[in-house]
PDB file of C-alpha atoms in Angstrom:
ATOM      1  CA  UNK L   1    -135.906  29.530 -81.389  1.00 96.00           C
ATOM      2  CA  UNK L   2    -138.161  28.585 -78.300  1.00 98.00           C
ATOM      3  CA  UNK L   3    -136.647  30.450 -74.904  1.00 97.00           C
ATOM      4  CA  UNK L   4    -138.404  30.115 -71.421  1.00 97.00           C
ATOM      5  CA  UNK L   5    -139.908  33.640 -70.278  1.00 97.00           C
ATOM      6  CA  UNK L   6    -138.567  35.040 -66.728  1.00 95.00           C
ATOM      7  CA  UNK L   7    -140.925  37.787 -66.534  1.00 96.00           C
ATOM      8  CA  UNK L   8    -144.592  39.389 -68.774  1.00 96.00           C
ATOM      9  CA  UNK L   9    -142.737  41.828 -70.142  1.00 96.00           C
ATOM     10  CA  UNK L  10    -141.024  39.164 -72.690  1.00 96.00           C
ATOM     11  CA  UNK L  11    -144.046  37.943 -73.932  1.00 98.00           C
ATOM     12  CA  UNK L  12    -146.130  41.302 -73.956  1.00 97.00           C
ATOM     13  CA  UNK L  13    -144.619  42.623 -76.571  1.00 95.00           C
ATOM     14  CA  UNK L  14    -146.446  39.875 -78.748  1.00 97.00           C
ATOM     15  CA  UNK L  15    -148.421  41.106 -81.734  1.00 96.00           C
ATOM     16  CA  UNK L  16    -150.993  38.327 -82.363  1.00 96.00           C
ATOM     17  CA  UNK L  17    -154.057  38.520 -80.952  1.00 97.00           C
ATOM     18  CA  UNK L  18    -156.453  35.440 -80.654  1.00 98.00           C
ATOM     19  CA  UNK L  19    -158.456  33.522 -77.854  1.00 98.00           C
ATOM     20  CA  UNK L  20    -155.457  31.330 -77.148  1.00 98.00           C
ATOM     21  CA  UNK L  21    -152.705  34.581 -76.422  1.00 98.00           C
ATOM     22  CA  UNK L  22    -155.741  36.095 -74.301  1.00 98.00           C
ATOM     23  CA  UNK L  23    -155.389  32.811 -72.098  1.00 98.00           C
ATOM     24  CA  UNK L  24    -151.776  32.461 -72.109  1.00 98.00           C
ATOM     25  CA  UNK L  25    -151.245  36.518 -70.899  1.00 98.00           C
ATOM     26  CA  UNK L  26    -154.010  36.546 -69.021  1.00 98.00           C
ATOM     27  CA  UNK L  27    -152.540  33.605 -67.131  1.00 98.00           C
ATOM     28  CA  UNK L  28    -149.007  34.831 -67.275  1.00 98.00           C
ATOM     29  CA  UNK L  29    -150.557  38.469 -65.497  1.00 97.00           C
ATOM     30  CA  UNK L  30    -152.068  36.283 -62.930  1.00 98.00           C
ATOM     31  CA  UNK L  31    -149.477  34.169 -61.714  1.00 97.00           C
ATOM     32  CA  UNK L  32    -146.429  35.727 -63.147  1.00 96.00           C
ATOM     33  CA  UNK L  33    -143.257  33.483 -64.024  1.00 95.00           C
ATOM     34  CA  UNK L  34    -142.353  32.584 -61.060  1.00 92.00           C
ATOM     35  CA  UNK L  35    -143.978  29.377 -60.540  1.00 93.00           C
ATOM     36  CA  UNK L  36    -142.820  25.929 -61.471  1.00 93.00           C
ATOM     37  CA  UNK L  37    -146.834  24.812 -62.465  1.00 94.00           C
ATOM     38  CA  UNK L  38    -147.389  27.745 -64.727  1.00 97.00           C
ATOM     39  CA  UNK L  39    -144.137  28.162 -67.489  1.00 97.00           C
ATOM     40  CA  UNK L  40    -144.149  30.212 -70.476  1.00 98.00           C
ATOM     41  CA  UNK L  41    -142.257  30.540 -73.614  1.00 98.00           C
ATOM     42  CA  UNK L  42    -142.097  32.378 -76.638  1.00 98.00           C
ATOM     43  CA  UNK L  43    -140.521  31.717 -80.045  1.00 98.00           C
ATOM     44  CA  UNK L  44    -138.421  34.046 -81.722  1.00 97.00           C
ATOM     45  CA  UNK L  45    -138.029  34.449 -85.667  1.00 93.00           C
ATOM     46  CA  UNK L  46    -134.487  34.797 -86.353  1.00 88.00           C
ATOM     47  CA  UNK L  47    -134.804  36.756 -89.121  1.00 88.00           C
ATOM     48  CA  UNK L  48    -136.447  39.704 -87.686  1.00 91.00           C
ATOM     49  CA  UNK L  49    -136.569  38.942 -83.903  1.00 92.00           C
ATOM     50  CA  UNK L  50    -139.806  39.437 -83.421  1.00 96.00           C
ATOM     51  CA  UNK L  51    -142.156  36.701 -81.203  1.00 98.00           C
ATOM     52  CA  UNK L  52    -143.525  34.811 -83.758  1.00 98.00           C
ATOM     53  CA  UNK L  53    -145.361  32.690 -81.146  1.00 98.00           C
ATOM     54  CA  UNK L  54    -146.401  32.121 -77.289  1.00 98.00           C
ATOM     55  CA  UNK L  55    -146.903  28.931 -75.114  1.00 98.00           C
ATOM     56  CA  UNK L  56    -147.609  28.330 -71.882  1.00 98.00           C
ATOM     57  CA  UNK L  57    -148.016  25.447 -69.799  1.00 98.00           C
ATOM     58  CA  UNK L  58    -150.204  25.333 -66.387  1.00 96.00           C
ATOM     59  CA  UNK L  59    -149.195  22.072 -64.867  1.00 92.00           C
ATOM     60  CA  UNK L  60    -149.195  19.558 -68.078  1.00 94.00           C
ATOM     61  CA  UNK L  61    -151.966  21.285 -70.066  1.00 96.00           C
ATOM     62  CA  UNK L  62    -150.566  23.558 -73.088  1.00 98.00           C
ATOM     63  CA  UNK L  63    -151.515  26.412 -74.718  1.00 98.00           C
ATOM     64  CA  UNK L  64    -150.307  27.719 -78.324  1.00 98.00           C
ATOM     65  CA  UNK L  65    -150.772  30.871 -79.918  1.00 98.00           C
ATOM     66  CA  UNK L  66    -149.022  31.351 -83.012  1.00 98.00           C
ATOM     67  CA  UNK L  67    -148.586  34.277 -85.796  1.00 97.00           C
ATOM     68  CA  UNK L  68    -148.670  31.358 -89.272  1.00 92.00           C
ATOM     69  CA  UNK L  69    -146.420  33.945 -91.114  1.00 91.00           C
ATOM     70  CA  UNK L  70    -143.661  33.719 -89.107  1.00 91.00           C
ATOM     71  CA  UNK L  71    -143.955  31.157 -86.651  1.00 96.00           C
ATOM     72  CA  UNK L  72    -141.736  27.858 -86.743  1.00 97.00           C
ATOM     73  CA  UNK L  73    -144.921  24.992 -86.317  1.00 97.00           C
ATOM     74  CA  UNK L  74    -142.304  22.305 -86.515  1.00 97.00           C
ATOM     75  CA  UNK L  75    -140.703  23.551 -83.504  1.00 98.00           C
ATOM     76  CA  UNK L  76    -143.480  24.248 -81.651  1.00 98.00           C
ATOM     77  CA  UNK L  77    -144.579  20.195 -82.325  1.00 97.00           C
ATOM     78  CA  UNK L  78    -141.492  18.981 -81.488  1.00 97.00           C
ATOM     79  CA  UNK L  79    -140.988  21.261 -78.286  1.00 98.00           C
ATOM     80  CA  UNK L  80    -144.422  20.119 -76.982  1.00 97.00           C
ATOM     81  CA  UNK L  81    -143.887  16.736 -77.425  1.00 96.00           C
ATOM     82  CA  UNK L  82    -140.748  16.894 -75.339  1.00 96.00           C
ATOM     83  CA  UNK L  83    -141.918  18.583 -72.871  1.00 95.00           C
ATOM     84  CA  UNK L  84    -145.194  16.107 -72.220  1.00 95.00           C
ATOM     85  CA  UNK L  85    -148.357  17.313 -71.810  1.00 97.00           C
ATOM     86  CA  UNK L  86    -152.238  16.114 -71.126  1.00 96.00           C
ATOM     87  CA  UNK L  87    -153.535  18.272 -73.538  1.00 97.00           C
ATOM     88  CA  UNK L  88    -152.521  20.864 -76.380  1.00 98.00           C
ATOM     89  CA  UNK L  89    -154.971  23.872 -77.055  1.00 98.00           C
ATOM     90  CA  UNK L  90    -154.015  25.594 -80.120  1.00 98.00           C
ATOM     91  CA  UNK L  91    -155.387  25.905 -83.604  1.00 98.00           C
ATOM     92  CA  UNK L  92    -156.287  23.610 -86.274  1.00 97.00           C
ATOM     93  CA  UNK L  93    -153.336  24.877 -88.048  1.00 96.00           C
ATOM     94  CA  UNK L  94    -151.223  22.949 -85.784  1.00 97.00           C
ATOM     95  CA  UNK L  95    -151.200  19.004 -86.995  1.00 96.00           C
ATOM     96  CA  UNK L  96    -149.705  16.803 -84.686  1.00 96.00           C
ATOM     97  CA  UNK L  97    -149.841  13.403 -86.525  1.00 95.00           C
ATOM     98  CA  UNK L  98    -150.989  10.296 -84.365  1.00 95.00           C
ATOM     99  CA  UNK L  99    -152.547  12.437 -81.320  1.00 96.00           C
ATOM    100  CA  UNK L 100    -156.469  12.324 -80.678  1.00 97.00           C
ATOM    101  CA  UNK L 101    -157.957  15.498 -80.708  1.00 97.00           C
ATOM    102  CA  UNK L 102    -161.522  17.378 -80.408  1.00 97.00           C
ATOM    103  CA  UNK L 103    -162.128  20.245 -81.724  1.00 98.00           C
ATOM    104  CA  UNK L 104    -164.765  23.279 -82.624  1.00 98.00           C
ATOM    105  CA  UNK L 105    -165.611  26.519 -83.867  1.00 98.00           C
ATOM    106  CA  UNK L 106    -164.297  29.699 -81.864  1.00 98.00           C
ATOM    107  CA  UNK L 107    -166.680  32.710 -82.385  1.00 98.00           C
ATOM    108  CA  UNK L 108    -165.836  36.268 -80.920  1.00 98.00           C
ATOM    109  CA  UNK L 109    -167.424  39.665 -80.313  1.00 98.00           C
ATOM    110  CA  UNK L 110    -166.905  43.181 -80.059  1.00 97.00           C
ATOM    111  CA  UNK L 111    -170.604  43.908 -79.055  1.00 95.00           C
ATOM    112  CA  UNK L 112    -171.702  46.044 -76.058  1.00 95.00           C
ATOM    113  CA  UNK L 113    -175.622  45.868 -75.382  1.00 92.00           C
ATOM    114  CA  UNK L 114    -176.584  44.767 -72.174  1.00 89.00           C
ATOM    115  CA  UNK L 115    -180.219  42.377 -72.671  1.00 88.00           C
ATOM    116  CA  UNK L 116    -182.906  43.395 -69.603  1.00 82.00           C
ATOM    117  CA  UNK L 117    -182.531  39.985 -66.843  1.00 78.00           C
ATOM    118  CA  UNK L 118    -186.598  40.723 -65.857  1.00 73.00           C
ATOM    119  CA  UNK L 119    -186.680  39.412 -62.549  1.00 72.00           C
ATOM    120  CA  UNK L 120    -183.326  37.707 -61.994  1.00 84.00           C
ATOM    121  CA  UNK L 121    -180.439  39.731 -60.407  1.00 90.00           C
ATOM    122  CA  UNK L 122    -176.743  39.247 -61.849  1.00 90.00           C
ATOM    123  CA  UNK L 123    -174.469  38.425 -58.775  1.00 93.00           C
ATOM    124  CA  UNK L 124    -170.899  39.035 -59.617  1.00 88.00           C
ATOM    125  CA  UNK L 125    -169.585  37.548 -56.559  1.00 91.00           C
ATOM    126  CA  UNK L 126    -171.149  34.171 -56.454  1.00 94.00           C
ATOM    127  CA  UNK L 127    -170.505  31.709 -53.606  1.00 94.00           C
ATOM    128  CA  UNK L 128    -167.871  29.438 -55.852  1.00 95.00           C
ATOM    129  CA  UNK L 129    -168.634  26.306 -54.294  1.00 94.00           C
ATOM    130  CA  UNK L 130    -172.260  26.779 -55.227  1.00 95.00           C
ATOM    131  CA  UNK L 131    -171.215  28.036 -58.862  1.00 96.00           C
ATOM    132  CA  UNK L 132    -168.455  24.536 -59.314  1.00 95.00           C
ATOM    133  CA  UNK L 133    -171.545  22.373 -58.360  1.00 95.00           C
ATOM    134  CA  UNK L 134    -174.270  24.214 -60.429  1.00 96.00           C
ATOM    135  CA  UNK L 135    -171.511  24.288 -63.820  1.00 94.00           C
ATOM    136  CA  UNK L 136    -171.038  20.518 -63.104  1.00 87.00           C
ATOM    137  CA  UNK L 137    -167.445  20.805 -64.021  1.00 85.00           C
ATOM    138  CA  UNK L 138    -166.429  16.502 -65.336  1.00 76.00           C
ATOM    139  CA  UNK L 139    -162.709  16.836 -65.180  1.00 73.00           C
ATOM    140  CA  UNK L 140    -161.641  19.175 -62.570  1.00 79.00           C
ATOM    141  CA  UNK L 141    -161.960  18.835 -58.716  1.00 91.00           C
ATOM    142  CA  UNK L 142    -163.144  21.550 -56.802  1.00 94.00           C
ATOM    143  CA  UNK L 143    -160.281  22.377 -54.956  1.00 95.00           C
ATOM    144  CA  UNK L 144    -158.043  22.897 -57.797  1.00 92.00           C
ATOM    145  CA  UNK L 145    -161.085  24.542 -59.603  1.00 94.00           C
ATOM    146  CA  UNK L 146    -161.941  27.048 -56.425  1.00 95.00           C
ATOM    147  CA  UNK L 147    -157.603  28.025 -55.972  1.00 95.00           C
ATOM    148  CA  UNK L 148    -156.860  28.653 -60.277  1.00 95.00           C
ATOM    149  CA  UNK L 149    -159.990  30.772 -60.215  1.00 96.00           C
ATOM    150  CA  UNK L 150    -160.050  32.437 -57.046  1.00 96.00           C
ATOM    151  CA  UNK L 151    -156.453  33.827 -57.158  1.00 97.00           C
ATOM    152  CA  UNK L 152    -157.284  34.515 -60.907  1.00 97.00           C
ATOM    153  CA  UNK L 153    -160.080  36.920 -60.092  1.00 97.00           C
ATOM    154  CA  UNK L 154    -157.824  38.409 -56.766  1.00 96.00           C
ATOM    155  CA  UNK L 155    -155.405  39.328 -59.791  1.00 96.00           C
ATOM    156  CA  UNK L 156    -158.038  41.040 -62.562  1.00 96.00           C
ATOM    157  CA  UNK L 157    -157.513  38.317 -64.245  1.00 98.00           C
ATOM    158  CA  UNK L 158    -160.773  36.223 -64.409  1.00 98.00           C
ATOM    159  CA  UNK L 159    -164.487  37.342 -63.188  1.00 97.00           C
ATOM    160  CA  UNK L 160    -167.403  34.726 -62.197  1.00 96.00           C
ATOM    161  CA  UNK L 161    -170.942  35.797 -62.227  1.00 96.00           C
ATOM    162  CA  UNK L 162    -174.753  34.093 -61.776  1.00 96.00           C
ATOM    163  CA  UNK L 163    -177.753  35.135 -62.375  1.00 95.00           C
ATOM    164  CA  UNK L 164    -179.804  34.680 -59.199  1.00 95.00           C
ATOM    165  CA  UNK L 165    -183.946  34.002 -58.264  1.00 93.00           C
ATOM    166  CA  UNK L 166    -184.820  34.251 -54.660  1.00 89.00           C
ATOM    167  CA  UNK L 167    -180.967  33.428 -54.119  1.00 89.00           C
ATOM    168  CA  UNK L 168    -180.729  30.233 -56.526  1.00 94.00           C
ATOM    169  CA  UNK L 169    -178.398  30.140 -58.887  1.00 96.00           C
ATOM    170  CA  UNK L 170    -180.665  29.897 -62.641  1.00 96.00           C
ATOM    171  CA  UNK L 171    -177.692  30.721 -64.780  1.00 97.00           C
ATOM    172  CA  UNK L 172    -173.474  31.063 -65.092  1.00 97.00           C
ATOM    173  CA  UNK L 173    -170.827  32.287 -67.108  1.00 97.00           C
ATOM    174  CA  UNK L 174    -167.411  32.856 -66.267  1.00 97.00           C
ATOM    175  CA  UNK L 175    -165.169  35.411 -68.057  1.00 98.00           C
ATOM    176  CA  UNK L 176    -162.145  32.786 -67.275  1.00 97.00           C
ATOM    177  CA  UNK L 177    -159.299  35.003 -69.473  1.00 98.00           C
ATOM    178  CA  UNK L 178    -159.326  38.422 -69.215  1.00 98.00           C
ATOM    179  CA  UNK L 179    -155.945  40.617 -70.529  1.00 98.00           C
ATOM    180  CA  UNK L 180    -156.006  44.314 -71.699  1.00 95.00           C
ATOM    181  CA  UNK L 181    -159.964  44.247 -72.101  1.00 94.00           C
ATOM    182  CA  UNK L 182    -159.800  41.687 -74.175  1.00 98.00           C
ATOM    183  CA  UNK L 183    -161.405  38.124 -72.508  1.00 98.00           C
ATOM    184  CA  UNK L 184    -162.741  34.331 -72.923  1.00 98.00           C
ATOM    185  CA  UNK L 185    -165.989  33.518 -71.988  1.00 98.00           C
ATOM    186  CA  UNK L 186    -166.851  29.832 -70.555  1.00 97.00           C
ATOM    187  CA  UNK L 187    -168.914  27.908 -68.110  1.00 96.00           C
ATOM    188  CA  UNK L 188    -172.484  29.385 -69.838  1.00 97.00           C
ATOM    189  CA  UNK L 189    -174.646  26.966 -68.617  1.00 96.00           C
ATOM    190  CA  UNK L 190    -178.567  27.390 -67.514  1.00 97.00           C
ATOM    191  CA  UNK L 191    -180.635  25.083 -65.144  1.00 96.00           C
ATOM    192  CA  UNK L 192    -183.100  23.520 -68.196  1.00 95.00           C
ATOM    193  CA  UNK L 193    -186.176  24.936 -65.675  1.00 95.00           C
ATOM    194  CA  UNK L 194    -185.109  27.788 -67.212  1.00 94.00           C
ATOM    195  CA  UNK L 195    -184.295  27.884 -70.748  1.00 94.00           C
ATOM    196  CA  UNK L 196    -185.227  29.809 -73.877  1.00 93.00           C
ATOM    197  CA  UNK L 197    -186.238  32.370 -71.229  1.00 93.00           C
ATOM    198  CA  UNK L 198    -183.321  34.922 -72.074  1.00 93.00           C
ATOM    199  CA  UNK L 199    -181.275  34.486 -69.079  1.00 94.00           C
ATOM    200  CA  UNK L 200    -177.893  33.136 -70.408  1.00 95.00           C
ATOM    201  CA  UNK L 201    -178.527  35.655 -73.040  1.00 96.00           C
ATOM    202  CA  UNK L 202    -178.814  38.468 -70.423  1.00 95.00           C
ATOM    203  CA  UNK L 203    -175.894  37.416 -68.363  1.00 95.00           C
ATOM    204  CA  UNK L 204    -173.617  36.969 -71.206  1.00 97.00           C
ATOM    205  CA  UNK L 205    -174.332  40.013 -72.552  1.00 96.00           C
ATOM    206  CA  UNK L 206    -173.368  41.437 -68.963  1.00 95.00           C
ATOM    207  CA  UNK L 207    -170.545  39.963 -69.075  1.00 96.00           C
ATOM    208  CA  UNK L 208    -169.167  41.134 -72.597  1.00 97.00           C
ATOM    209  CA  UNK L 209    -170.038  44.965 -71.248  1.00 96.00           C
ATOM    210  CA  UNK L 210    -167.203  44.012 -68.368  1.00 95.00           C
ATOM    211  CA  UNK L 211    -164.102  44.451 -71.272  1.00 96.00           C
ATOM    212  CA  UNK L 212    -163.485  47.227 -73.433  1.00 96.00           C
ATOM    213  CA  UNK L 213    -162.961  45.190 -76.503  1.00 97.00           C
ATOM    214  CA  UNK L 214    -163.113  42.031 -77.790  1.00 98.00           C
ATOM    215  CA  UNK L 215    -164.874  38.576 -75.814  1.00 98.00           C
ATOM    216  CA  UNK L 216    -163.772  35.498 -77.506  1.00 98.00           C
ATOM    217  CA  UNK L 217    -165.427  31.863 -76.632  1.00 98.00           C
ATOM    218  CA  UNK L 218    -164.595  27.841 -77.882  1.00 98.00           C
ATOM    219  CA  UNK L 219    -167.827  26.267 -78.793  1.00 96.00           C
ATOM    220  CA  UNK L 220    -168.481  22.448 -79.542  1.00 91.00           C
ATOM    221  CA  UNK L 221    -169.047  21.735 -83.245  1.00 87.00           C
ATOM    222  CA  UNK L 222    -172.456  22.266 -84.201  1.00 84.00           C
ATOM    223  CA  UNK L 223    -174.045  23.574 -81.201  1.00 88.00           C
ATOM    224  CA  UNK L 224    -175.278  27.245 -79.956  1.00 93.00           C
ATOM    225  CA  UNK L 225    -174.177  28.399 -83.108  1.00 97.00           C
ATOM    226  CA  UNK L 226    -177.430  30.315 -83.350  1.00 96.00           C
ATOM    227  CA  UNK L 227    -177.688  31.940 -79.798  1.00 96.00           C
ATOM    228  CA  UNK L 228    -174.367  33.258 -80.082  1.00 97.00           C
ATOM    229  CA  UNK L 229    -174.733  34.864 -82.986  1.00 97.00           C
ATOM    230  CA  UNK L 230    -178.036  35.852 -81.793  1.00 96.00           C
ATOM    231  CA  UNK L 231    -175.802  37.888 -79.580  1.00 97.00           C
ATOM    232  CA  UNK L 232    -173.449  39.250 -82.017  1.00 97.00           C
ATOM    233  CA  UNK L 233    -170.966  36.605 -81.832  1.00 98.00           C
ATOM    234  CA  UNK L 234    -168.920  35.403 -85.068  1.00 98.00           C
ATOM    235  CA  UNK L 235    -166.851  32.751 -86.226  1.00 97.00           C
ATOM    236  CA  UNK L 236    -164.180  33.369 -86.332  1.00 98.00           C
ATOM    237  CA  UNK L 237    -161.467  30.379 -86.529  1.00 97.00           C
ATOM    238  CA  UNK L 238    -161.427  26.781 -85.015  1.00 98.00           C
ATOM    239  CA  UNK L 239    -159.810  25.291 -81.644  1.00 98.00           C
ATOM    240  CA  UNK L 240    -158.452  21.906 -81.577  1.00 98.00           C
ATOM    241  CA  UNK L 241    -157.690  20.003 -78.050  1.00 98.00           C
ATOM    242  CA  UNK L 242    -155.113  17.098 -78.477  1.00 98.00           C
ATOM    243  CA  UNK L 243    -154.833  14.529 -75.644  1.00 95.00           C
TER     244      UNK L 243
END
């Protein structure tokens, strides 16, 4: 049974934990369930009553998490494909026959060692109309870009950082999730004057010493494999994107 959530206190009580639930509470903390853009659901097992999965939906773009053992994937498919979307997030255990999708390793880490930045300085307040134009974001304007994340990081819910030389942005990352110390790293991008120098190495590393626990991230099939793990990142399952 899939119900609509009026408040974070009926989806808290979730027990999986993955990089897709630390998206959909992170986002549910942010903007609460109030909102008709940002909806959120939950599907209960009858037979024990406890949330077997979580979805949420900001504007048409869905997110799954879902426990296999108990969760109803059948009714998750069908409910999404009701509802409409522009893209599904979930993972690869979730076949939606006759849908396009993408899809990639996600890797996680519970490591805490901060990596010297030499002469660069780690600004955790960047200007973020300088950091939209240096990530080079394809799909998202910046105005919808600059009002999800800057009322995401008002509400603890999302911190953007750079690492800066004489004030010029060299490299970004972007903790985008972040829910009970847990969090989802994205936007790690360095200018290519700068490269296998250490510096995304040094500000990711930053970043993953901002949460208590456990930093998850989505990355495209067969790349970085090797600098993430460099940093103590594993894999650790695999994302799929339908459209």
């Amino acid at each position: 049974m899939i119900e609509m959530a009026g408040s974070l206190s009926q989806i808290e009580k979730y027990s999986g934990k993955d990089i897709y639930s630390v998206r959909i509470l992170s986002l549910a903390r942010a903007y609460g369930c109030c909102y008709s853009f940002a909806s959120f659901y939950r599907q209960i097992d009858v037979s024990t009553g406890r949330i077997s999965a979580l979805i949420s939906a900001l504007d048409e773009d869905i997110t799954v998490s879902f426990i296999p053992e108990y969760s109803d994937l059948e009714e998750i498919k069908a409910f999404a494909l009701a509802k409409g979307f522009s893209s599904i997030l979930c993972d690869e255990y979730l076949k939606i026959d006759g849908i396009g999708f993408s899809s990639g390793a996600v890797m996680k880490s519970d490591k805490k060692a901060e990596i010297d930045s030499d002469f660069a300085v780690i600004d955790e307040y960047p200007n973020l109309l300088d950091l939209y134009n240096f990530i080079d974001y394809d799909e998202k304007g910046f105005d919808s870009w600059y009002v999800d994340i800057s009322h995401r990081i008002r509400h603890n819910s999302a911190l953007a950082a750079s690492l800066n030389i004489g004030g010029e942005i060299i490299s970004s990352a972007v903790l985008s999730s972040i829910y009970n110390n847990d969090a989802v790293i994205t936007a790690v991008r360095t200018n290519i004057k700068f490269r296998n120098r250490g510096y995304a190495s040094a500000l990711v590393s930053s970043l993953c010493c901002c949460v208590n626990s456990t930093v998850y991230l989505m990355r495209e099939e067969n790349r970085n494999e090797k600098f993430y793990k460099k940093l103590g990142f594993e894999n650790c399952g695999i994302w799929r994107m339908y459209k």
